[in-house]
PDB file of C-alpha atoms in Angstrom:
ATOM      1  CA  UNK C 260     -23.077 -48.097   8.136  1.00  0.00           C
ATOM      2  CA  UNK C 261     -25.601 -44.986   8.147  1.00  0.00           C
ATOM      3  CA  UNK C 262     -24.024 -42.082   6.803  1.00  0.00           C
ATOM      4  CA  UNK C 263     -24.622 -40.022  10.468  1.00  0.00           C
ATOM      5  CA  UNK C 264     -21.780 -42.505  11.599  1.00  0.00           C
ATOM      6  CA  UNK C 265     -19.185 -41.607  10.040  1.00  0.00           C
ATOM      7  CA  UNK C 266     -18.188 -39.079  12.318  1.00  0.00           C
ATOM      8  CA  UNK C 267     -17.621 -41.219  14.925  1.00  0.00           C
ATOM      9  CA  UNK C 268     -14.570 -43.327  12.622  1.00  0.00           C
ATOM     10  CA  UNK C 269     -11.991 -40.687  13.840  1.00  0.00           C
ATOM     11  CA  UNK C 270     -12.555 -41.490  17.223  1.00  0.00           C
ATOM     12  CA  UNK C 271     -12.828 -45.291  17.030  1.00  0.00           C
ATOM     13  CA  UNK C 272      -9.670 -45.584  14.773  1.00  0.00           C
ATOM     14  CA  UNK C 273      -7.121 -42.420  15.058  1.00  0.00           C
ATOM     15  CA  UNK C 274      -4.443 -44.586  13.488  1.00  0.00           C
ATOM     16  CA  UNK C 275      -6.640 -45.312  10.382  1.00  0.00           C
ATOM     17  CA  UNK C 276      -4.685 -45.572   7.053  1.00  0.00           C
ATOM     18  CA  UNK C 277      -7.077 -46.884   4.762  1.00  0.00           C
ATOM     19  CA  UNK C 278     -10.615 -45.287   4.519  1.00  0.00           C
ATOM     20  CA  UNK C 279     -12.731 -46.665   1.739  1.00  0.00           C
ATOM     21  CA  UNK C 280     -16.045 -45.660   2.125  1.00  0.00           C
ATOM     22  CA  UNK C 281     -17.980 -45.517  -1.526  1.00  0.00           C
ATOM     23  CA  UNK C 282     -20.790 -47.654  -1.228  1.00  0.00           C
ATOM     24  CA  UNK C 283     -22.115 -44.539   1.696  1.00  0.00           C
ATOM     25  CA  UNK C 284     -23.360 -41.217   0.426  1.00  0.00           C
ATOM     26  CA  UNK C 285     -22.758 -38.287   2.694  1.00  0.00           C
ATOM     27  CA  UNK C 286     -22.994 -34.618   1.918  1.00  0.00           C
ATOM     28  CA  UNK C 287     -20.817 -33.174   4.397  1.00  0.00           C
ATOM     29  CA  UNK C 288     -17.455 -33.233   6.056  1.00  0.00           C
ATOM     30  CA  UNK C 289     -16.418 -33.777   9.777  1.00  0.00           C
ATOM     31  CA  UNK C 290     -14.327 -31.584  11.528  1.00  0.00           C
ATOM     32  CA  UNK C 291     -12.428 -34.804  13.169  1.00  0.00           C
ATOM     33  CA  UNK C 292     -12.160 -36.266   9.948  1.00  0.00           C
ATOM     34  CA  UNK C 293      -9.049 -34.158   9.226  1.00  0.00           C
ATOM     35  CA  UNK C 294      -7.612 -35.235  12.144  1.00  0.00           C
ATOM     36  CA  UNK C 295      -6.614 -39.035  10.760  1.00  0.00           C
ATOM     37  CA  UNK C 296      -2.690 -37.611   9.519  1.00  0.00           C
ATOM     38  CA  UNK C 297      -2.042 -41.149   9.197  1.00  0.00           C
ATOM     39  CA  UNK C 298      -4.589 -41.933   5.872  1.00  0.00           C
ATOM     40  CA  UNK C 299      -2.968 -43.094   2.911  1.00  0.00           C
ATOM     41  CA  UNK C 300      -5.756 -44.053   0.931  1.00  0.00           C
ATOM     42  CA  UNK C 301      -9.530 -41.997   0.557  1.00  0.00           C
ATOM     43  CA  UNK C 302     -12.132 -43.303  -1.075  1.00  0.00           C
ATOM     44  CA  UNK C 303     -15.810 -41.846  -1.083  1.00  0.00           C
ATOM     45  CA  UNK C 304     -18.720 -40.602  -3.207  1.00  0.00           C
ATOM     46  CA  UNK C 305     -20.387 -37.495  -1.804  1.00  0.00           C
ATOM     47  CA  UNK C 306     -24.089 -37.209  -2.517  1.00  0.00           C
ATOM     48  CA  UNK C 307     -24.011 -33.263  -3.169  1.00  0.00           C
ATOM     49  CA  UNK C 308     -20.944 -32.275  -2.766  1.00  0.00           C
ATOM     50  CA  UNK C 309     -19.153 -29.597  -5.269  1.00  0.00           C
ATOM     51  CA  UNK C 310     -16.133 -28.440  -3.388  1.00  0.00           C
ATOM     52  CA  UNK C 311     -13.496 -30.857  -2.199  1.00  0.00           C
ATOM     53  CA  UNK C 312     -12.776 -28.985   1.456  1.00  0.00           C
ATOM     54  CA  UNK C 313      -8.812 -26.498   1.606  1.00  0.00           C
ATOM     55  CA  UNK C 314      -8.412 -29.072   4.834  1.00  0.00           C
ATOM     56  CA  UNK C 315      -8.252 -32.107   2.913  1.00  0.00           C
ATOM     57  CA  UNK C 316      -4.461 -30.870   2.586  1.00  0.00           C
ATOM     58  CA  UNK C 317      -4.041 -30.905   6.057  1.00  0.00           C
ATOM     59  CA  UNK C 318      -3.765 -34.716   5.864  1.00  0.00           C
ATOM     60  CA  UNK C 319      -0.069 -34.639   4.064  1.00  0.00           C
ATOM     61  CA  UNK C 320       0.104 -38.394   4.076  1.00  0.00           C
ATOM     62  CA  UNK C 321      -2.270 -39.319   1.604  1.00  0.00           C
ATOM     63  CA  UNK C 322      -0.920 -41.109  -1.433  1.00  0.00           C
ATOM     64  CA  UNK C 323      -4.502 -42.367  -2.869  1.00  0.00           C
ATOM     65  CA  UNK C 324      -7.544 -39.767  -3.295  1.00  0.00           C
ATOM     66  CA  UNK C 325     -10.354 -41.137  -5.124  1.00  0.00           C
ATOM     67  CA  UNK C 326     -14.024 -39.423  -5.717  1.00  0.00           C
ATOM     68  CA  UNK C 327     -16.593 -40.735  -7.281  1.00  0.00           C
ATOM     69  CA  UNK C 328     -19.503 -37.689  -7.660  1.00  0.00           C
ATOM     70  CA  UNK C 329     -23.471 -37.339  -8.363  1.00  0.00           C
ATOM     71  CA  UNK C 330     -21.915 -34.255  -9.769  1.00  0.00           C
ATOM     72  CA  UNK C 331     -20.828 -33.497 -13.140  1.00  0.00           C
ATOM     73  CA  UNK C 332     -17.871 -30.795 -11.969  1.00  0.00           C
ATOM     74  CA  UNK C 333     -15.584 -30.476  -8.752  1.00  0.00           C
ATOM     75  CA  UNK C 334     -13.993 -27.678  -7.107  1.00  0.00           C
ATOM     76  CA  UNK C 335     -10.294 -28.856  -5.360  1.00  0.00           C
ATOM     77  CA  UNK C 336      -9.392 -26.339  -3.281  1.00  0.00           C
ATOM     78  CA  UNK C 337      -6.564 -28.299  -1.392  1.00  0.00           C
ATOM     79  CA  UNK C 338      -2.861 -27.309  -2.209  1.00  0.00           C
ATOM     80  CA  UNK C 339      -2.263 -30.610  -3.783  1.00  0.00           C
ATOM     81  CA  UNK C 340       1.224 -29.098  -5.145  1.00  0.00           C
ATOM     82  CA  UNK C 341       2.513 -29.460  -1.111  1.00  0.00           C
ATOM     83  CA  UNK C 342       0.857 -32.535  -0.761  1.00  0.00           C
ATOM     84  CA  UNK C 343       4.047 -34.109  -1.759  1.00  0.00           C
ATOM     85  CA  UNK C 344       3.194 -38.082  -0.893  1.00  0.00           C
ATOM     86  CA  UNK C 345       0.020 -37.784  -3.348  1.00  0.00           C
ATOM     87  CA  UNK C 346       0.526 -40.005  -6.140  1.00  0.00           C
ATOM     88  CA  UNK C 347      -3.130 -40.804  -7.510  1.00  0.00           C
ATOM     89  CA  UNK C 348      -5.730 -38.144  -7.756  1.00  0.00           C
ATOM     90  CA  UNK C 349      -9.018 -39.618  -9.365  1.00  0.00           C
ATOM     91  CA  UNK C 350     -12.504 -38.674 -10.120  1.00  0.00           C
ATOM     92  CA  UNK C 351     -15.288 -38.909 -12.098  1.00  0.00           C
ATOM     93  CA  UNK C 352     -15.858 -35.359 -12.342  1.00  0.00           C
ATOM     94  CA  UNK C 353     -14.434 -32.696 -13.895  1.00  0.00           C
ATOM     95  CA  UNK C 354     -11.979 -31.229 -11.626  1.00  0.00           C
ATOM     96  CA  UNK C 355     -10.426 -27.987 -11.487  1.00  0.00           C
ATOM     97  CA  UNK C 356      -7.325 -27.813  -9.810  1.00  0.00           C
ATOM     98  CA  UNK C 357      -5.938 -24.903  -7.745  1.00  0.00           C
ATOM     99  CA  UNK C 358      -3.966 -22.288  -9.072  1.00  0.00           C
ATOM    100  CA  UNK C 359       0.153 -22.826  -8.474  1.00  0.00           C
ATOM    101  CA  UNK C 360       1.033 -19.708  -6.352  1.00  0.00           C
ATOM    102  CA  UNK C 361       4.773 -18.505  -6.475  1.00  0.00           C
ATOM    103  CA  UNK C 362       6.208 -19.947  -3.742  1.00  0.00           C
ATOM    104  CA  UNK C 363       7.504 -17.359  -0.887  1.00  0.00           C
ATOM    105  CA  UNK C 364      10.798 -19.454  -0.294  1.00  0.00           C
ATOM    106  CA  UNK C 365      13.134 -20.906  -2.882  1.00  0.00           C
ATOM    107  CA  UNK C 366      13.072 -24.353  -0.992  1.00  0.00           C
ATOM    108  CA  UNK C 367       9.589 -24.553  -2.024  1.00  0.00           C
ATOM    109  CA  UNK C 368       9.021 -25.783  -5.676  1.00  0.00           C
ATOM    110  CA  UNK C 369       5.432 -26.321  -5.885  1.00  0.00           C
ATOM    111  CA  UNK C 370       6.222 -29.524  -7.930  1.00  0.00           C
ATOM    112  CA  UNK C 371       4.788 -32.730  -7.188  1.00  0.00           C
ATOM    113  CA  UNK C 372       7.207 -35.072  -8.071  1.00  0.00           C
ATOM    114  CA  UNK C 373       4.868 -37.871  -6.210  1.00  0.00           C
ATOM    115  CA  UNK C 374       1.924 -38.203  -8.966  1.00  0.00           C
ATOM    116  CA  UNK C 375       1.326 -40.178 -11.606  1.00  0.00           C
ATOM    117  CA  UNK C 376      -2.559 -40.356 -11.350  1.00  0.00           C
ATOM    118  CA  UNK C 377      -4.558 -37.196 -12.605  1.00  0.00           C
ATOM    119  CA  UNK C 378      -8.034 -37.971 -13.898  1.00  0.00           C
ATOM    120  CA  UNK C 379     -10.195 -36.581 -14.810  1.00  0.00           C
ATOM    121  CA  UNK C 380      -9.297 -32.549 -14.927  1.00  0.00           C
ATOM    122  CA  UNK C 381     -11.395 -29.849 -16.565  1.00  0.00           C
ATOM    123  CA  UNK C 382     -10.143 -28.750 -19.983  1.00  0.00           C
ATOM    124  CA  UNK C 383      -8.962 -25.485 -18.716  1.00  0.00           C
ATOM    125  CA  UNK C 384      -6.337 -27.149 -16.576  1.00  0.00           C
ATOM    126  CA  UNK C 385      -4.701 -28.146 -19.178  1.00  0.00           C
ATOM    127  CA  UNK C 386      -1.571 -25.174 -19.358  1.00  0.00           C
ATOM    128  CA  UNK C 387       1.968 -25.805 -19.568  1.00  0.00           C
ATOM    129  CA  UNK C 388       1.800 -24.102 -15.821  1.00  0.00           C
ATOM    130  CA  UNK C 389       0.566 -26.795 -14.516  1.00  0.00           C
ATOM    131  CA  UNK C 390       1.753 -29.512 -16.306  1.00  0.00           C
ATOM    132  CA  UNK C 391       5.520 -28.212 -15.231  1.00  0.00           C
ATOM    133  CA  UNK C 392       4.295 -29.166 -11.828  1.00  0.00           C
ATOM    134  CA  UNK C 393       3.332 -32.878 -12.322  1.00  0.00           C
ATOM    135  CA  UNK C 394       6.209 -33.676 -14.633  1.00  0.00           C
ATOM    136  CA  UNK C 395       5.917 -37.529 -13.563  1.00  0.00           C
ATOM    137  CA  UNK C 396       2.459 -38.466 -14.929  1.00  0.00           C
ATOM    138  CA  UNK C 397       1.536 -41.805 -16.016  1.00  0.00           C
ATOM    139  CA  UNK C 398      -2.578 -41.262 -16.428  1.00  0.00           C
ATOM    140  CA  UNK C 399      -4.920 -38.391 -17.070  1.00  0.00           C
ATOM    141  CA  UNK C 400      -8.424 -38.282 -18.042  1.00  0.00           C
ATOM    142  CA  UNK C 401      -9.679 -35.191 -19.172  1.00  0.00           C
ATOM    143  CA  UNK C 402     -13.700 -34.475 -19.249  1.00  0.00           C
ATOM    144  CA  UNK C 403     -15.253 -31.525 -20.746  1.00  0.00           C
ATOM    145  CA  UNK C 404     -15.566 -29.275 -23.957  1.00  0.00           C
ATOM    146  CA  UNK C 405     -12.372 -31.338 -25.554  1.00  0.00           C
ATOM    147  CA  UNK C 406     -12.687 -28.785 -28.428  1.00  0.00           C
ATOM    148  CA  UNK C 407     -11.489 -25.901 -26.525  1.00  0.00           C
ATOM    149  CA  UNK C 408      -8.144 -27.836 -26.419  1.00  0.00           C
ATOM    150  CA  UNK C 409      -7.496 -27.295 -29.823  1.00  0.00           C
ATOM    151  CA  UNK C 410      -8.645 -23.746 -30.467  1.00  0.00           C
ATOM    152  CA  UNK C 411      -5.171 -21.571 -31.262  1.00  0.00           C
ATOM    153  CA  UNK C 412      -3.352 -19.144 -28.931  1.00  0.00           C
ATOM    154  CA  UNK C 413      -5.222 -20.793 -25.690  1.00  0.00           C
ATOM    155  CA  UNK C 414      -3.332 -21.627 -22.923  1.00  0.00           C
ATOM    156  CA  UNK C 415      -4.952 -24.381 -21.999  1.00  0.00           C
ATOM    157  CA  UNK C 416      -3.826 -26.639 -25.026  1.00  0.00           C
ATOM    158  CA  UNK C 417      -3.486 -30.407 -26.256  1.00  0.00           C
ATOM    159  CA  UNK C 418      -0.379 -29.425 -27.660  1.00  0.00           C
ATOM    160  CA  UNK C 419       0.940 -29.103 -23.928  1.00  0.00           C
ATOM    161  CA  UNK C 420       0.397 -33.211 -23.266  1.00  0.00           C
ATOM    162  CA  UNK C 421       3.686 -33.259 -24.811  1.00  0.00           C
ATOM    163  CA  UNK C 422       5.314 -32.016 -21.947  1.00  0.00           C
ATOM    164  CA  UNK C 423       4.468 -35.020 -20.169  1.00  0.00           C
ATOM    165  CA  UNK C 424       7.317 -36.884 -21.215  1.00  0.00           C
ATOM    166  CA  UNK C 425       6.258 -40.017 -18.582  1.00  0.00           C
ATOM    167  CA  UNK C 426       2.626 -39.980 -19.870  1.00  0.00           C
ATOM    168  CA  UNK C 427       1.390 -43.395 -20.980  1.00  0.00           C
ATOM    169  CA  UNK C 428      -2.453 -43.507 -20.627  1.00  0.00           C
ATOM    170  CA  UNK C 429      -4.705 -40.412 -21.466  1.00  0.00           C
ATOM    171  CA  UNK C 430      -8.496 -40.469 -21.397  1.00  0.00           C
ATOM    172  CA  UNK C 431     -10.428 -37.664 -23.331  1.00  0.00           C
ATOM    173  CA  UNK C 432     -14.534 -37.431 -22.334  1.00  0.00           C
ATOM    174  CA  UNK C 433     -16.424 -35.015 -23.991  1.00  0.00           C
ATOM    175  CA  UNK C 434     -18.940 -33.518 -21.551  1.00  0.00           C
ATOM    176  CA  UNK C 435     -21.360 -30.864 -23.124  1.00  0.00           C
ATOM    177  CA  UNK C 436     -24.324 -30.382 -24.782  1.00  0.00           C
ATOM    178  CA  UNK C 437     -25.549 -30.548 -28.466  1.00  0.00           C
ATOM    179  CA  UNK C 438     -27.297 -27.878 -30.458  1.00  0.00           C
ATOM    180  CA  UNK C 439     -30.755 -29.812 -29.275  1.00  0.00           C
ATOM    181  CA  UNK C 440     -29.540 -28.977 -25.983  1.00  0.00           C
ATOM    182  CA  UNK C 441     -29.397 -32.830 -25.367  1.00  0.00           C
ATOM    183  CA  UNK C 442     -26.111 -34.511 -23.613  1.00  0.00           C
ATOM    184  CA  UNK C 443     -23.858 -35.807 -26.099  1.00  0.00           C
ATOM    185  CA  UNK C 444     -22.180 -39.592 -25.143  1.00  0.00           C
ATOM    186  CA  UNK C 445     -19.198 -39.404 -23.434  1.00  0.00           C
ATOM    187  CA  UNK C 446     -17.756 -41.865 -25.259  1.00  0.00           C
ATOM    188  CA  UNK C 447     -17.503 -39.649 -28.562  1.00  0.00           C
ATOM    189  CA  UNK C 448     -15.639 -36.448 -29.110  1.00  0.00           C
ATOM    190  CA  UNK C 449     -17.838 -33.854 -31.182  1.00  0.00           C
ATOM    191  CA  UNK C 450     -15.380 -31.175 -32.546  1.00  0.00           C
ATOM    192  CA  UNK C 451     -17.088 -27.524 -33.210  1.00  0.00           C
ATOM    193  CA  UNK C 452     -17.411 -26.029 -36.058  1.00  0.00           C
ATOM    194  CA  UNK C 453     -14.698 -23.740 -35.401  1.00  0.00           C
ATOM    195  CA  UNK C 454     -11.770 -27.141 -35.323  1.00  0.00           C
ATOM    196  CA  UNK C 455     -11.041 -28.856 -38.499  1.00  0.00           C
ATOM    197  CA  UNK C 456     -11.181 -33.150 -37.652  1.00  0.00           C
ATOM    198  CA  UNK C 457      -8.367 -33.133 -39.151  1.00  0.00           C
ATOM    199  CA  UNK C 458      -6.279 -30.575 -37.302  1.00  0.00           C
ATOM    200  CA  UNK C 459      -7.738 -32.887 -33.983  1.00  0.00           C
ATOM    201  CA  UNK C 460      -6.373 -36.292 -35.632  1.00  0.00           C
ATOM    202  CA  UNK C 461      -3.155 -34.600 -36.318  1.00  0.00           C
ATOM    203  CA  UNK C 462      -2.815 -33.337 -32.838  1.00  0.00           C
ATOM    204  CA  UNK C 463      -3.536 -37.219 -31.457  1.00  0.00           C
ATOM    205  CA  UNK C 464      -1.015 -38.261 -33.597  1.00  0.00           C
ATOM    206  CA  UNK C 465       1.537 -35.775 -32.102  1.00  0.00           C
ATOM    207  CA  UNK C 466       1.223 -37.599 -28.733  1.00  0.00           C
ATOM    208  CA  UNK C 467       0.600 -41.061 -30.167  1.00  0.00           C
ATOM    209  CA  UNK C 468       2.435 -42.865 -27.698  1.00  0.00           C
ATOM    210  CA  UNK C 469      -0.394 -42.253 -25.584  1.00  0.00           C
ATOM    211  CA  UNK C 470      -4.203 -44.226 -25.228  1.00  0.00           C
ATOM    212  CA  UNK C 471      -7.010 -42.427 -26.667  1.00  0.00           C
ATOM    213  CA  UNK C 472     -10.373 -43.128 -25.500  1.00  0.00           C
ATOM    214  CA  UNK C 473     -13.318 -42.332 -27.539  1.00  0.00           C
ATOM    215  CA  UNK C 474     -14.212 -41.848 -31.024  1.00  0.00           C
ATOM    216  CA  UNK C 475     -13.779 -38.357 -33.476  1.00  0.00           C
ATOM    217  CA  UNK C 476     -17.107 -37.040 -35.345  1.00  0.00           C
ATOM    218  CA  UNK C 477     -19.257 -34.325 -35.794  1.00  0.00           C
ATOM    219  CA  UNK C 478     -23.081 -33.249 -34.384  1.00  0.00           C
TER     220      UNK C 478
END
């Protein structure tokens, strides 16, 4: 299917539930699109694409996001702490999540009790803030500058993993550049100078119940 056709899949299936459309590049959203309430399960890879749309929350029964991007970061701008069905969030990217605003009524917890899928987040995300709000959380992949997780008096720390008392798979991909300027492999985890190897080994073994993928070493 072209990619100028997939505007026309709200109209021909209103009721739709699954939408799995990966192997199709497209670089733009459709109005109608966030008119299918009924999805449960998204899958697509945008072309150029660096913002994941506020209206993708609109569509409150979703349980499975996945997005596969040409790009390295992504910007979710949906409330995903109201989108209380969501279980799996995942991506290739690194994501950064929305802020958790106080909510304006005490019936409103801004918790998602519903996910157990978060991968793979930006470093950054990484605060006790919003781990309190996905206390249920089975995966999480993490892609960036892993170091930053272990620099002291940060809020975004490894330390706060602990938290995540359900946690039983976590994925660490360094994403950044070398002093050549050159991509390092994702598959290894460079630690600056300013983070002793050992201080990182200790702080795996802290959460060892959990799977670590990649290897520890120095540019």
């Amino acid at each position: 299917m072209p990619s100028a056709d997939i505007p026309t899949i709200p109209k021909g299936f209103p009721l739709l539930r699954v939408l799995d459309v990966e192997s199709i590049n497209f670089s733009r959203f459709s109005k109608v699109f966030y008119k299918l309430y009924h999805l449960r399960y998204v899958a697509f890879s945008p072309d150029s694409i660096k913002m994941l749309p506020k209206l993708m929350g609109e569509l409150w029964n979703i349980q499975t996001l996945i997005i596969n991007m040409q790009q390295r970061t992504l910007d979710i701008q949906p409330n995903i702490w109201n989108m209380v069905r969501l279980r799996h969030l995942d991506t290739n990217s690194s994501a950064k999540l929305p802020a958790p605003v106080a909510p304006k009524s005490s019936k409103v917890t801004l918790v998602n009790q519903s996910l157990q899928t978060l991968s793979t987040i930006a470093p950054k995300i990484c605060t006790e803030e919003v781990f309190a709000r996905t206390p249920n959380l089975k995966k999480m992949g993490i892609r960036g500058k892993i170091a930053v997780l272990l620099e002291p008096n940060k809020s975004a720390s490894l330390k706060n993993v602990k938290k995540l008392e359900y946690l039983e798979n976590l994925k660490l991909i360094n994403d950044t550049s070398n002093q050549t300027g050159k991509e390092t492999p994702s598959a290894c985890i460079y630690i600056s100078n300013k983070v002793e190897e050992a201080d990182f080994i200790r702080y795996l073994v802290e959460v060892g119940r959990y799977v670590y993928t990649g290897a520890v070493g120095t540019p």
